[in-house]
Coordinates of C-alpha atoms in Angstrom, one line a residue:
M1 CA 14.2 -21.8 9.7
P2 CA 10.5 -21.5 9.2
L3 CA 9.2 -19.9 6.0
F4 CA 7.8 -16.9 8.0
P5 CA 9.8 -16.2 11.1
V6 CA 8.0 -14.7 14.1
A7 CA 9.4 -11.1 13.4
S8 CA 8.0 -11.3 9.8
V9 CA 4.6 -12.5 10.9
L10 CA 4.4 -9.7 13.5
G11 CA 5.6 -7.1 11.0
L12 CA 2.9 -8.1 8.5
S13 CA 0.3 -8.1 11.3
A14 CA 1.3 -4.6 12.2
A15 CA 0.8 -3.6 8.5
F16 CA -2.7 -5.1 8.6
A17 CA -3.6 -3.4 11.9
W18 CA -2.2 0.0 10.7
G19 CA -4.0 -0.3 7.4
C20 CA -7.3 -0.9 9.2
A21 CA -6.5 2.1 11.4
D22 CA -5.9 4.4 8.4
F23 CA -9.2 3.1 6.8
C24 CA -11.2 3.7 10.0
G25 CA -9.5 7.1 10.5
G26 CA -10.6 8.1 7.0
L27 CA -14.2 7.1 7.8
A28 CA -14.1 8.9 11.2
A29 CA -12.7 12.1 9.7
K30 CA -15.9 12.3 7.5
R31 CA -18.0 12.6 10.6
L32 CA -15.8 14.3 13.1
P33 CA -13.1 16.9 12.7
A34 CA -9.8 15.2 11.8
L35 CA -8.1 16.6 14.9
A36 CA -10.9 15.5 17.2
S37 CA -11.0 12.0 15.7
T38 CA -7.3 11.7 16.1
C39 CA -7.5 12.7 19.7
V40 CA -10.2 10.0 20.3
T41 CA -8.0 7.5 18.5
H42 CA -4.9 8.3 20.7
A43 CA -7.0 8.4 23.9
T44 CA -8.4 4.9 23.1
A45 CA -5.0 3.6 22.3
L46 CA -3.6 5.0 25.5
A47 CA -6.4 3.5 27.6
I48 CA -5.8 0.0 26.0
A49 CA -2.0 0.1 26.3
L50 CA -2.1 1.4 29.9
S51 CA -4.6 -1.3 30.9
L52 CA -2.5 -4.0 29.4
A53 CA 0.6 -2.6 31.2
L54 CA -1.2 -2.7 34.6
A55 CA -2.9 -6.0 34.0
T56 CA 0.4 -7.8 33.1
H57 CA 2.2 -6.1 36.0
A58 CA 4.8 -4.9 33.5
V59 CA 7.9 -3.2 35.0
V60 CA 7.8 0.5 34.6
P61 CA 10.6 1.6 32.3
P62 CA 13.5 3.8 33.5
M63 CA 13.2 7.5 32.8
P64 CA 15.5 7.5 29.7
A65 CA 13.2 4.9 28.0
I66 CA 10.1 6.9 29.0
L67 CA 11.6 10.0 27.5
W68 CA 12.4 8.1 24.2
G69 CA 8.8 6.9 24.3
F70 CA 7.5 10.5 24.6
A71 CA 9.8 11.5 21.7
A72 CA 8.4 8.7 19.6
G73 CA 4.8 9.7 20.4
A74 CA 5.5 13.4 19.7
S75 CA 7.2 12.5 16.3
G76 CA 4.3 10.2 15.4
A77 CA 1.6 12.7 16.3
T78 CA 3.4 15.4 14.3
A79 CA 3.7 13.1 11.3
L80 CA 0.0 12.2 11.5
A81 CA -1.2 15.7 11.8
L82 CA 1.0 16.8 8.9
F83 CA -0.1 13.8 6.9
Y84 CA -3.7 14.7 7.1
H85 CA -2.9 18.3 6.2
I86 CA -1.0 17.5 3.1
L87 CA -3.6 14.9 1.9
S88 CA -6.3 17.6 2.0
Q89 CA -4.3 19.5 -0.7
G90 CA -4.5 16.9 -3.5
H91 CA -2.1 14.4 -5.1
M92 CA -2.9 12.1 -2.3
G93 CA -1.5 8.9 -3.8
L94 CA 1.9 10.4 -4.6
K95 CA 2.2 12.1 -1.2
T96 CA 1.3 8.9 0.6
A97 CA 4.0 7.0 -1.4
I98 CA 6.6 9.7 -0.6
S99 CA 5.9 9.7 3.1
A100 CA 5.7 6.0 3.4
L101 CA 8.9 5.4 1.5
V102 CA 10.9 8.1 3.4
G103 CA 9.4 6.8 6.7
A104 CA 10.6 3.3 5.9
A105 CA 13.9 4.1 4.2
I106 CA 15.5 6.1 7.0
P107 CA 15.1 3.4 9.8
A108 CA 16.1 0.7 7.3
L109 CA 19.3 2.5 6.4
F110 CA 19.9 3.2 10.1
D111 CA 19.6 -0.5 10.9
V112 CA 21.9 -1.4 8.0
A113 CA 24.6 1.0 9.5
I114 CA 24.2 -0.7 12.9
E115 CA 23.8 -4.4 11.9
G116 CA 25.2 -4.5 8.3
W117 CA 23.6 -5.1 5.0
P118 CA 20.9 -7.7 4.9
H119 CA 21.1 -10.8 2.7
P120 CA 20.9 -10.0 -1.0
V121 CA 17.6 -11.9 -1.2
Q122 CA 16.2 -9.8 1.6
A123 CA 17.5 -6.6 -0.2
A124 CA 15.6 -7.7 -3.3
G125 CA 12.5 -8.1 -1.1
F126 CA 12.9 -4.6 0.2
A127 CA 13.1 -3.3 -3.3
L128 CA 9.9 -5.1 -4.2
A129 CA 8.2 -3.8 -1.1
A130 CA 9.1 -0.3 -2.0
L131 CA 7.7 -0.8 -5.5
A132 CA 4.5 -2.1 -4.0
I133 CA 4.1 0.9 -1.8
V134 CA 4.5 3.2 -4.8
L135 CA 2.1 1.2 -7.0
F136 CA -0.5 1.0 -4.2
T137 CA -0.6 4.7 -3.6
W138 CA 0.5 6.4 -6.9
E139 CA -2.7 7.8 -8.6
D140 CA -1.4 11.0 -10.1
G141 CA 0.2 9.7 -13.3
G142 CA 3.5 11.6 -12.8
I143 CA 5.5 13.7 -10.5
V144 CA 4.2 17.2 -9.8
W145 CA 6.7 18.5 -7.3
D146 CA 5.4 21.2 -5.2
R147 CA 5.5 22.4 -1.6
G148 CA 3.1 19.6 -0.7
M149 CA 5.6 17.0 -1.9
A150 CA 8.3 18.5 0.2
L151 CA 6.0 18.4 3.2
A152 CA 5.3 14.8 2.4
A153 CA 9.0 14.0 2.7
V154 CA 9.1 15.9 6.0
C155 CA 6.1 13.8 7.1
G156 CA 8.1 10.7 6.2
V157 CA 11.0 12.0 8.3
A158 CA 8.6 12.3 11.3
F159 CA 7.3 8.8 10.8
A160 CA 10.9 7.6 10.7
G161 CA 11.4 9.4 14.0
F162 CA 8.7 7.3 15.6
F163 CA 10.4 4.0 14.4
L164 CA 13.9 5.1 15.5
F165 CA 12.8 6.5 18.9
T166 CA 10.9 3.4 19.9
R167 CA 14.1 1.4 19.1
Q168 CA 16.2 3.8 21.3
A169 CA 13.9 3.1 24.2
G170 CA 15.4 -0.3 24.5
P171 CA 13.9 -3.7 25.6
V172 CA 11.3 -2.3 27.9
S173 CA 7.7 -3.3 28.2
P174 CA 5.9 -2.8 24.9
F175 CA 2.8 -1.9 26.8
W176 CA 4.4 0.9 28.7
L177 CA 6.3 2.1 25.6
A178 CA 3.0 2.3 23.6
S179 CA 1.4 4.1 26.6
C180 CA 4.2 6.7 26.6
T181 CA 3.9 7.3 22.8
R182 CA 0.1 7.9 23.1
A183 CA 0.4 10.0 26.2
A184 CA 2.8 12.3 24.3
A185 CA 0.6 12.4 21.3
L186 CA -2.4 13.5 23.4
A187 CA -0.2 16.1 25.2
L188 CA 0.4 17.7 21.8
L189 CA -3.0 17.3 20.1
G190 CA -5.3 17.8 23.0
P191 CA -4.4 21.5 23.6
A192 CA -4.5 22.1 19.9
L193 CA -8.1 20.7 19.8
L194 CA -9.1 23.1 22.6
I195 CA -7.5 26.0 20.8
V196 CA -8.7 25.4 17.3
R197 CA -12.2 24.1 18.1
P198 CA -12.9 22.7 14.7
K199 CA -16.4 22.3 13.3
L200 CA -18.0 19.1 12.2
P201 CA -17.5 18.2 8.5
R202 CA -20.4 18.5 6.2
Q203 CA -21.9 15.1 5.2
A204 CA -22.3 14.6 1.5
E205 CA -24.9 12.2 0.0
G206 CA -23.5 8.8 -0.7
S207 CA -20.3 9.5 1.1
L208 CA -18.4 6.4 2.4
I209 CA -20.7 4.0 4.3
A210 CA -23.6 6.4 4.6
T211 CA -26.3 6.5 1.9
A212 CA -27.6 9.9 2.9
P213 CA -26.5 12.8 5.2
E214 CA -26.8 11.7 8.8
P215 CA -28.5 13.7 11.6
R216 CA -25.9 15.6 13.7
T217 CA -26.3 13.3 16.7
A218 CA -26.0 10.2 14.6
Q219 CA -23.0 11.7 12.8
I220 CA -21.2 12.3 16.1
K221 CA -22.0 8.9 17.6
R222 CA -21.0 7.0 14.5
G223 CA -17.8 9.1 14.2
L224 CA -16.9 8.4 17.8
A225 CA -17.5 4.6 17.4
I226 CA -15.3 4.5 14.3
A227 CA -12.6 6.6 16.0
L228 CA -12.6 4.1 18.9
L229 CA -12.2 1.2 16.5
C230 CA -9.4 3.1 14.9
G231 CA -7.7 3.4 18.3
V232 CA -7.9 -0.3 18.8
C233 CA -6.3 -1.0 15.5
D234 CA -3.7 1.7 15.9
V235 CA -2.4 0.5 19.3
G236 CA -2.5 -3.1 18.0
G237 CA -0.3 -2.1 15.1
T238 CA 2.1 -0.2 17.4
L239 CA 2.4 -3.2 19.8
L240 CA 2.9 -5.7 16.9
Y241 CA 5.6 -3.5 15.4
I242 CA 7.4 -3.2 18.8
F243 CA 7.2 -6.9 19.3
S244 CA 8.5 -7.5 15.7
T245 CA 11.6 -5.5 16.5
R246 CA 12.3 -7.7 19.5
Y247 CA 12.4 -10.9 17.4
G248 CA 14.3 -9.6 14.4
R249 CA 16.0 -6.7 12.6
M250 CA 14.4 -3.4 12.7
D251 CA 14.6 -2.9 8.9
V252 CA 12.5 -6.1 8.4
A253 CA 9.9 -4.9 10.8
V254 CA 9.8 -1.4 9.3
I255 CA 9.6 -2.5 5.7
L256 CA 6.9 -5.1 6.3
S257 CA 4.8 -2.9 8.5
S258 CA 5.1 -0.1 5.9
L259 CA 3.0 -2.2 3.5
Y260 CA -0.1 -0.9 5.4
P261 CA -1.3 1.4 2.5
G262 CA -2.1 -1.8 0.6
I263 CA -4.5 -2.9 3.4
T264 CA -6.2 0.4 3.3
V265 CA -6.6 0.2 -0.5
I266 CA -8.0 -3.3 -0.2
L267 CA -10.5 -2.3 2.5
A268 CA -11.7 0.7 0.4
W269 CA -12.2 -1.7 -2.5
L270 CA -14.1 -4.3 -0.5
V271 CA -16.1 -2.0 1.8
L272 CA -16.5 1.2 -0.2
R273 CA -16.4 -0.4 -3.7
E274 CA -13.6 1.9 -4.8
S275 CA -11.8 0.9 -8.0
F276 CA -9.1 -1.7 -7.9
T277 CA -6.9 -0.8 -10.9
R278 CA -4.5 -3.0 -12.8
Q279 CA -1.7 -0.9 -11.2
R280 CA -2.9 -2.0 -7.7
A281 CA -3.1 -5.6 -8.8
W282 CA 0.6 -5.4 -9.8
A283 CA 1.2 -3.8 -6.4
M284 CA -0.4 -6.7 -4.7
L285 CA 1.8 -9.2 -6.7
A286 CA 4.9 -7.2 -5.8
A287 CA 4.0 -7.2 -2.1
L288 CA 3.2 -11.0 -2.2
A289 CA 6.6 -11.6 -3.8
A290 CA 8.4 -9.3 -1.4
V291 CA 7.1 -11.0 1.8
P292 CA 8.8 -14.4 1.5
L293 CA 12.1 -12.7 0.3
I294 CA 12.2 -10.4 3.3
A295 CA 11.2 -13.3 5.7
S296 CA 14.0 -15.5 4.3
G297 CA 16.6 -13.6 6.2

């Protein structure tokens, strides 16, 4: 057996793509309303997935699979909207850790119930990966349990729903399945955008990649460009995750792809010059140690 089976490579690639998507989403939300940038992201992802489905002449899934895809998209869109809401209330690191761990743990336990316990070496890798997720995102120095933490757990449940519902869709075309998820997300978020009509966020000097506040037109154009890039990364991560589940266990795909917060942290360090603490260095070591253990199964 190769050191890194195809399923593990695909799962790690999904983590990289989703980490890039989160990073780009954060940049876009500084220039566009979060709801607007999320809609642009999903619209871009839908256009790409649908184009791939048509270009490859993929077979249209049966109605039950389409409905599962819609359910996955609705769950994922709800999770993302809730995720951005709770992060705006503080304790960002701890809330990210809670949502990521709950979102990974539920599908992993579901897969264990279906396929049995993984090899003990793999289980050790899962534990290290969970530790890495916590260390990458924990910035609060301790647990301050409030309503936001409970919402973070609910957010994790919604993320778990995305993973589980895509599995329930069965071995259908990943391109059509991704199209269904993004169509459902737009069906939920689009009307909300029209109703809420959020205003552009104010630009602060030195924020993110800008050195000074941008003119309104430049702010919108740059925000749209970043949101488009976010959509490319987002649909790439979704497709890679779906393909990963086709080549191996779902728990392996979920755990490896859930390492995406580390990619976001690294990009923030490289691009935005944010601090890379000793804690995050330990997180990187834990993640690097977890990968071969998980892939060994």
